[in-house]
Tab-separated table of C-alpha atoms in Angstrom:
chain	number	residue	atom	x	y	z
A	1	MET	CA	104.106	-17.000	-56.611
A	2	ILE	CA	100.539	-16.390	-57.842
A	3	THR	CA	98.816	-13.298	-56.525
A	4	ASN	CA	95.215	-13.109	-55.396
A	5	PRO	CA	93.163	-13.845	-58.540
A	6	LEU	CA	90.613	-11.191	-57.619
A	7	SER	CA	93.197	-8.423	-57.178
A	8	PHE	CA	92.993	-7.221	-60.783
A	9	GLU	CA	89.320	-6.903	-61.700
A	10	ASN	CA	89.462	-4.230	-64.407
A	11	PHE	CA	90.537	-6.372	-67.356
A	12	TRP	CA	90.147	-3.411	-69.742
A	13	GLU	CA	93.098	-1.734	-68.037
A	14	VAL	CA	95.491	-4.320	-69.482
A	15	ASN	CA	98.093	-2.241	-71.325
A	16	SER	CA	101.165	-4.449	-71.665
A	17	SER	CA	102.246	-8.046	-72.202
A	18	LEU	CA	103.267	-8.195	-68.556
A	19	SER	CA	99.884	-7.089	-67.209
A	20	PHE	CA	98.097	-9.425	-69.665
A	21	GLU	CA	100.154	-12.426	-68.603
A	22	LYS	CA	99.749	-11.671	-64.915
A	23	LEU	CA	95.973	-11.419	-65.177
A	24	ALA	CA	95.731	-14.475	-67.471
A	25	LEU	CA	97.616	-16.614	-64.947
A	26	ASP	CA	95.491	-15.270	-62.094
A	27	ILE	CA	92.288	-16.091	-63.976
A	28	PHE	CA	93.573	-19.552	-64.914
A	29	ASN	CA	94.195	-20.381	-61.258
A	30	LEU	CA	90.783	-19.051	-60.288
A	31	GLN	CA	88.977	-20.973	-63.020
A	32	TYR	CA	90.879	-24.196	-62.352
A	33	LYS	CA	89.716	-23.933	-58.752
A	34	LYS	CA	86.101	-22.864	-59.318
A	35	ASN	CA	85.114	-24.124	-62.778
A	36	THR	CA	84.388	-27.858	-62.522
A	37	VAL	CA	84.126	-28.343	-66.294
A	38	TYR	CA	87.426	-26.622	-66.980
A	39	ARG	CA	89.194	-28.348	-64.085
A	40	SER	CA	87.982	-31.768	-65.258
A	41	PHE	CA	89.295	-31.028	-68.744
A	42	CYS	CA	92.665	-29.875	-67.385
A	43	ASP	CA	92.932	-32.940	-65.167
A	44	LEU	CA	92.096	-35.214	-68.078
A	45	ILE	CA	95.011	-33.866	-70.106
A	46	ASN	CA	97.270	-33.850	-67.027
A	47	ARG	CA	97.643	-30.084	-66.870
A	48	ASN	CA	97.288	-28.488	-63.439
A	49	PRO	CA	98.498	-25.205	-61.918
A	50	CYS	CA	101.878	-26.710	-61.065
A	51	ASP	CA	102.437	-27.251	-64.809
A	52	VAL	CA	101.374	-23.743	-65.835
A	53	LYS	CA	104.253	-21.290	-65.513
A	54	LYS	CA	103.481	-19.022	-68.460
A	55	VAL	CA	100.494	-18.106	-70.626
A	56	GLU	CA	101.502	-20.542	-73.353
A	57	ASP	CA	101.075	-23.407	-70.864
A	58	ILE	CA	97.389	-22.650	-70.212
A	59	PRO	CA	95.010	-25.250	-71.738
A	60	HIS	CA	92.189	-24.071	-74.005
A	61	LEU	CA	88.767	-25.597	-73.408
A	62	PRO	CA	87.093	-26.941	-76.583
A	63	ILE	CA	84.220	-24.588	-77.383
A	64	SER	CA	81.798	-27.500	-77.789
A	65	PHE	CA	81.489	-27.778	-74.000
A	66	PHE	CA	79.388	-24.601	-74.019
A	67	LYS	CA	76.758	-26.730	-75.781
A	68	SER	CA	76.741	-29.653	-73.358
A	69	LYS	CA	77.924	-28.267	-69.994
A	70	LYS	CA	77.303	-25.364	-67.651
A	71	VAL	CA	80.656	-23.602	-67.956
A	72	VAL	CA	80.760	-21.282	-64.932
A	73	SER	CA	83.443	-20.079	-62.511
A	74	PHE	CA	81.165	-18.899	-59.720
A	75	GLU	CA	78.938	-20.590	-57.154
A	76	LYS	CA	75.851	-18.378	-57.143
A	77	GLU	CA	72.893	-19.057	-59.393
A	78	PRO	CA	73.456	-17.343	-62.781
A	79	LYS	CA	71.441	-14.206	-63.489
A	80	GLY	CA	70.920	-15.446	-67.046
A	81	TYR	CA	72.646	-16.699	-70.163
A	82	PHE	CA	73.334	-15.852	-73.788
A	83	SER	CA	72.416	-18.462	-76.364
A	84	SER	CA	73.757	-19.050	-79.862
A	85	SER	CA	71.647	-19.482	-82.973
A	86	LYS	CA	70.453	-23.019	-83.608
A	87	THR	CA	71.564	-22.653	-87.223
A	88	SER	CA	75.127	-23.074	-85.973
A	89	GLY	CA	74.355	-26.575	-84.700
A	90	LEU	CA	71.619	-28.844	-83.409
A	91	VAL	CA	72.311	-27.761	-79.829
A	92	PRO	CA	72.869	-24.051	-79.101
A	93	SER	CA	75.723	-22.865	-76.923
A	94	LYS	CA	74.859	-21.238	-73.610
A	95	HIS	CA	77.084	-18.675	-71.922
A	96	PHE	CA	75.929	-18.148	-68.337
A	97	TYR	CA	76.690	-14.902	-66.527
A	98	ARG	CA	76.628	-13.628	-62.956
A	99	ASN	CA	76.091	-10.051	-64.107
A	100	LEU	CA	76.366	-8.098	-67.339
A	101	GLU	CA	79.004	-5.597	-66.254
A	102	ASP	CA	81.940	-7.461	-67.780
A	103	TYR	CA	80.159	-7.768	-71.125
A	104	THR	CA	79.040	-4.134	-71.165
A	105	ASN	CA	82.502	-2.896	-70.219
A	106	SER	CA	84.108	-5.148	-72.808
A	107	PHE	CA	82.056	-4.142	-75.858
A	108	THR	CA	81.933	-0.482	-74.837
A	109	LYS	CA	85.644	-0.033	-74.249
A	110	GLY	CA	86.442	-2.423	-77.098
A	111	PHE	CA	84.443	-0.450	-79.658
A	112	GLU	CA	85.888	2.821	-78.454
A	113	ASN	CA	89.406	1.427	-78.854
A	114	PHE	CA	88.811	1.051	-82.590
A	115	TYR	CA	86.161	3.595	-83.565
A	116	GLY	CA	85.823	6.221	-80.854
A	117	LYS	CA	82.718	7.250	-78.937
A	118	PHE	CA	79.317	5.742	-79.745
A	119	SER	CA	77.913	9.274	-79.860
A	120	ASN	CA	79.958	9.972	-82.997
A	121	TYR	CA	77.728	7.659	-85.035
A	122	VAL	CA	74.226	6.729	-86.040
A	123	PHE	CA	73.857	2.939	-85.799
A	124	LEU	CA	71.636	1.042	-88.203
A	125	ALA	CA	71.274	-2.673	-87.404
A	126	LEU	CA	70.259	-5.184	-90.072
A	127	LEU	CA	70.130	-8.410	-88.052
A	128	PRO	CA	66.870	-10.213	-88.929
A	129	SER	CA	67.985	-13.720	-87.956
A	130	TYR	CA	69.142	-12.519	-84.534
A	131	THR	CA	66.126	-10.392	-83.633
A	132	GLU	CA	64.010	-13.553	-83.781
A	133	GLN	CA	66.322	-15.225	-81.275
A	134	LYS	CA	65.951	-14.921	-77.530
A	135	ASN	CA	69.066	-14.365	-75.410
A	136	SER	CA	71.265	-13.192	-78.280
A	137	SER	CA	74.444	-11.530	-77.029
A	138	LEU	CA	74.730	-9.633	-80.323
A	139	ILE	CA	71.240	-8.156	-80.017
A	140	PHE	CA	71.913	-7.167	-76.403
A	141	MET	CA	75.129	-5.451	-77.453
A	142	VAL	CA	73.590	-3.575	-80.374
A	143	LYS	CA	70.606	-2.431	-78.291
A	144	GLU	CA	73.012	-1.028	-75.715
A	145	ILE	CA	75.123	0.625	-78.410
A	146	ILE	CA	72.060	2.245	-79.987
A	147	GLN	CA	71.000	3.567	-76.597
A	148	LYS	CA	74.497	4.805	-75.786
A	149	SER	CA	74.740	6.573	-79.158
A	150	GLY	CA	71.964	8.901	-77.989
A	151	ASN	CA	70.875	9.460	-81.601
A	152	ILE	CA	67.179	9.146	-82.446
A	153	GLU	CA	68.082	8.127	-86.005
A	154	SER	CA	69.652	4.860	-84.765
A	155	GLY	CA	67.585	1.695	-84.875
A	156	PHE	CA	66.907	-1.876	-86.024
A	157	TYR	CA	65.614	-2.976	-89.414
A	158	LEU	CA	64.238	-6.369	-90.457
A	159	ASP	CA	63.092	-6.771	-94.069
A	160	ASN	CA	61.805	-3.202	-94.393
A	161	PHE	CA	64.504	-2.364	-96.914
A	162	GLU	CA	62.649	0.607	-98.374
A	163	ASP	CA	62.703	2.387	-95.022
A	164	LEU	CA	66.359	1.494	-94.528
A	165	VAL	CA	67.346	2.807	-97.958
A	166	GLN	CA	65.552	6.087	-97.244
A	167	LYS	CA	67.274	6.373	-93.870
A	168	ILE	CA	70.741	5.718	-95.333
A	169	ASN	CA	70.200	8.254	-98.126
A	170	PHE	CA	68.899	10.814	-95.634
A	171	LEU	CA	71.908	10.393	-93.336
A	172	GLU	CA	74.289	10.529	-96.299
A	173	SER	CA	72.738	13.812	-97.443
A	174	ARG	CA	73.419	15.274	-93.997
A	175	GLY	CA	77.006	14.069	-93.951
A	176	GLN	CA	76.238	12.049	-90.821
A	177	LYS	CA	78.797	9.408	-89.810
A	178	THR	CA	76.879	6.123	-89.783
A	179	ILE	CA	77.599	2.458	-89.140
A	180	LEU	CA	75.417	-0.127	-90.868
A	181	LEU	CA	75.948	-3.366	-88.955
A	182	GLY	CA	74.467	-6.392	-90.677
A	183	VAL	CA	74.521	-10.146	-90.993
A	184	SER	CA	75.975	-11.146	-94.353
A	185	PHE	CA	72.879	-12.550	-96.047
A	186	ALA	CA	70.769	-9.509	-95.101
A	187	LEU	CA	73.348	-7.088	-96.514
A	188	LEU	CA	73.303	-9.063	-99.771
A	189	ASP	CA	69.495	-9.004	-99.789
A	190	LEU	CA	69.586	-5.224	-99.360
A	191	LEU	CA	71.866	-4.845	-102.385
A	192	GLU	CA	69.435	-6.811	-104.544
A	193	CYS	CA	66.936	-3.975	-104.236
A	194	ASN	CA	69.272	-0.987	-104.160
A	195	ARG	CA	72.826	0.093	-104.976
A	196	PHE	CA	74.704	2.804	-103.096
A	197	HIS	CA	77.609	5.238	-103.380
A	198	LEU	CA	78.351	5.816	-99.729
A	199	LYS	CA	80.737	8.425	-98.403
A	200	ASN	CA	79.804	8.722	-94.731
A	201	THR	CA	78.526	5.215	-93.942
A	202	LEU	CA	80.735	2.402	-92.691
A	203	ILE	CA	79.541	-1.118	-93.570
A	204	MET	CA	80.298	-3.725	-90.917
A	205	GLU	CA	79.410	-7.373	-91.509
A	206	THR	CA	79.073	-9.854	-88.684
A	207	GLY	CA	79.444	-12.915	-90.928
A	208	GLY	CA	77.108	-15.829	-91.433
A	209	MET	CA	74.584	-16.792	-94.103
A	210	LYS	CA	72.451	-18.576	-91.462
A	211	GLY	CA	71.312	-21.085	-94.068
A	212	LYS	CA	69.704	-18.325	-96.146
A	213	ARG	CA	72.337	-18.275	-98.894
A	214	LYS	CA	75.225	-20.323	-100.175
A	215	GLU	CA	78.353	-19.832	-98.082
A	216	ILE	CA	81.099	-17.868	-99.827
A	217	THR	CA	84.544	-16.731	-98.747
A	218	ARG	CA	84.963	-13.464	-96.886
A	219	MET	CA	86.993	-12.146	-99.833
A	220	GLU	CA	84.113	-12.866	-102.225
A	221	LEU	CA	81.597	-11.369	-99.809
A	222	HIS	CA	83.588	-8.175	-99.360
A	223	LYS	CA	84.017	-7.759	-103.108
A	224	ILE	CA	80.251	-7.925	-103.639
A	225	LEU	CA	79.525	-5.614	-100.704
A	226	SER	CA	82.221	-3.143	-101.705
A	227	GLU	CA	80.851	-2.854	-105.228
A	228	GLY	CA	77.228	-2.681	-104.097
A	229	PHE	CA	77.695	-0.082	-101.376
A	230	GLY	CA	80.335	1.907	-103.212
A	231	CYS	CA	82.867	1.499	-100.370
A	232	LYS	CA	86.560	0.784	-100.699
A	233	LYS	CA	86.645	-1.184	-97.454
A	234	ILE	CA	84.148	-3.437	-95.688
A	235	HIS	CA	84.622	-3.725	-91.939
A	236	SER	CA	83.990	-6.908	-89.943
A	237	GLU	CA	83.141	-7.799	-86.368
A	238	TYR	CA	84.340	-11.114	-84.930
A	239	GLY	CA	82.443	-12.290	-81.917
A	240	MET	CA	80.535	-15.287	-80.622
A	241	THR	CA	78.240	-16.341	-77.818
A	242	GLU	CA	81.110	-17.959	-75.940
A	243	LEU	CA	83.195	-14.753	-75.867
A	244	LEU	CA	82.436	-11.450	-74.158
A	245	SER	CA	84.833	-9.480	-76.373
A	246	GLN	CA	84.959	-8.656	-80.068
A	247	ALA	CA	87.773	-8.319	-82.558
A	248	TYR	CA	87.411	-5.922	-85.490
A	249	SER	CA	88.719	-5.726	-89.031
A	250	ASN	CA	88.968	-2.400	-90.851
A	251	GLY	CA	88.669	-3.921	-94.269
A	252	ASP	CA	91.379	-6.389	-95.218
A	253	GLY	CA	90.025	-9.455	-93.441
A	254	ILE	CA	92.673	-9.124	-90.724
A	255	PHE	CA	91.065	-8.977	-87.294
A	256	GLU	CA	92.681	-7.176	-84.391
A	257	CYS	CA	92.017	-8.167	-80.793
A	258	GLN	CA	91.387	-6.001	-77.795
A	259	PRO	CA	94.328	-5.530	-75.382
A	260	TRP	CA	92.707	-8.092	-73.035
A	261	MET	CA	92.479	-10.737	-75.792
A	262	ARG	CA	95.137	-12.941	-77.344
A	263	VAL	CA	95.062	-15.433	-80.220
A	264	SER	CA	97.221	-18.459	-80.992
A	265	ILE	CA	97.102	-21.302	-83.483
A	266	ARG	CA	96.952	-25.061	-82.919
A	267	GLU	CA	97.667	-28.018	-85.160
A	268	ASN	CA	94.590	-29.462	-86.891
A	269	GLN	CA	95.108	-33.090	-85.902
A	270	ASP	CA	96.786	-32.482	-82.543
A	271	PRO	CA	94.952	-29.755	-80.590
A	272	PHE	CA	97.733	-29.571	-77.993
A	273	GLN	CA	100.448	-28.795	-80.537
A	274	ALA	CA	101.035	-25.061	-81.043
A	275	LEU	CA	101.907	-23.715	-84.478
A	276	GLN	CA	103.968	-20.729	-85.496
A	277	ASN	CA	102.516	-17.446	-86.738
A	278	GLY	CA	101.643	-17.640	-90.427
A	279	GLN	CA	100.658	-21.311	-90.325
A	280	THR	CA	97.038	-22.430	-90.752
A	281	GLY	CA	95.254	-24.291	-87.979
A	282	GLY	CA	92.648	-24.012	-85.252
A	283	ILE	CA	92.163	-20.655	-83.551
A	284	ASN	CA	92.650	-20.492	-79.768
A	285	ILE	CA	91.492	-17.359	-77.978
A	286	ILE	CA	92.133	-15.942	-74.534
A	287	ASP	CA	89.426	-13.481	-73.539
A	288	LEU	CA	90.068	-12.044	-70.080
A	289	ALA	CA	86.527	-10.631	-69.973
A	290	ASN	CA	85.351	-14.250	-69.600
A	291	ARG	CA	86.223	-14.368	-65.917
A	292	ASP	CA	82.885	-15.927	-64.923
A	293	SER	CA	82.917	-18.693	-67.553
A	294	CYS	CA	86.165	-19.784	-69.216
A	295	ALA	CA	88.718	-17.321	-70.532
A	296	PHE	CA	90.667	-19.915	-72.551
A	297	ILE	CA	88.792	-21.299	-75.564
A	298	ALA	CA	89.700	-23.536	-78.480
A	299	THR	CA	87.290	-22.308	-81.158
A	300	ASP	CA	85.947	-24.214	-84.157
A	301	ASP	CA	87.408	-21.614	-86.510
A	302	ILE	CA	90.334	-22.336	-88.796
A	303	GLY	CA	92.629	-19.452	-89.506
A	304	LYS	CA	96.031	-17.923	-89.545
A	305	VAL	CA	97.588	-15.883	-86.746
A	306	HIS	CA	99.850	-13.002	-87.724
A	307	SER	CA	100.693	-11.883	-84.188
A	308	LYS	CA	99.318	-12.264	-80.672
A	309	LYS	CA	96.627	-9.728	-81.533
A	310	LYS	CA	96.032	-10.112	-85.289
A	311	PHE	CA	94.504	-13.037	-87.161
A	312	GLU	CA	92.345	-14.005	-90.128
A	313	ILE	CA	89.614	-16.623	-90.465
A	314	MET	CA	89.813	-19.183	-93.277
A	315	GLY	CA	86.817	-21.377	-92.414
A	316	ARG	CA	85.394	-23.727	-89.809
A	317	TYR	CA	86.067	-27.305	-88.778
A	318	ASP	CA	84.022	-30.173	-90.064
A	319	HIS	CA	83.482	-31.881	-86.697
A	320	SER	CA	84.086	-35.291	-88.224
A	321	GLU	CA	87.668	-34.115	-88.803
A	322	ALA	CA	88.255	-32.233	-85.575
A	323	ARG	CA	90.101	-34.887	-83.652
A	324	GLY	CA	90.862	-34.439	-79.993
A	325	CYS	CA	88.163	-31.816	-79.397
A	326	ASN	CA	85.705	-34.079	-77.607
A	327	LEU	CA	87.904	-36.005	-75.223
A	328	MET	CA	85.783	-35.784	-72.123
A	329	VAL	CA	82.470	-37.335	-71.155
A	330	PHE	CA	81.376	-36.988	-67.542
């Protein structure tokens, strides 16, 4: 018997497999009922609530529908939306929201799970391609983090590398714990004008060359960044417009999910065929913070899942090869 889907609203309080599965099933039933895009997809593949007895039975919506459809699980007019960068495709994804509380709670409690309080750090953001973009979820998050850090030294930088270098060196001299969060190409640009030997600064890349540089593997990127910044480990943040939660890596390319997230792997040519841990295929993600859109997403990322909470990214699908991901036109 399914309980009231609104009875468990604090997704960040998930602390066991049992509570995760209960909330996931509740949200599935809610979204099947209220999300017309998701329900149409489920009906098309002949999967309805009577067929869903456990989390593994829940269908994952192809992420491409965030580009072509209004993926919402509420009836009121949205307060706004987050939009992806157009460099990721001809049509940007749009993630509509009823309010921003779920997103704020997710990235706040999610960061604290891995790194502790915002106030422990100075945050330096090197995100030039995103600051030019309206409705960026990443920019919203970082602005909130900078404000919550309460440190006047925190801030954004574009191409003013000289000022950024001075700020990093100043904070290092004070022994101040700092996080430099940057898009990959901008971090590489910074290293072309300066080299570092950092002891108190954590480097966190958000991925993406955004067409500015040749794409390289994460292993190659981290080797260059590690040598240039003088750090043993390069951290990573995994997030996207279509998700309200982030996974983090502390330096080995293995991302760890929040307690209210779960990852699984699907077969490349058959998106409805699950694979075992350790095999390479498409990444499926459950993000219980996505209660107002769709919590069950089949991403365009190719990777390897090590457990329900740990995974690595190997690349992205060429859409000409991603069969079965665009089954529905309506």
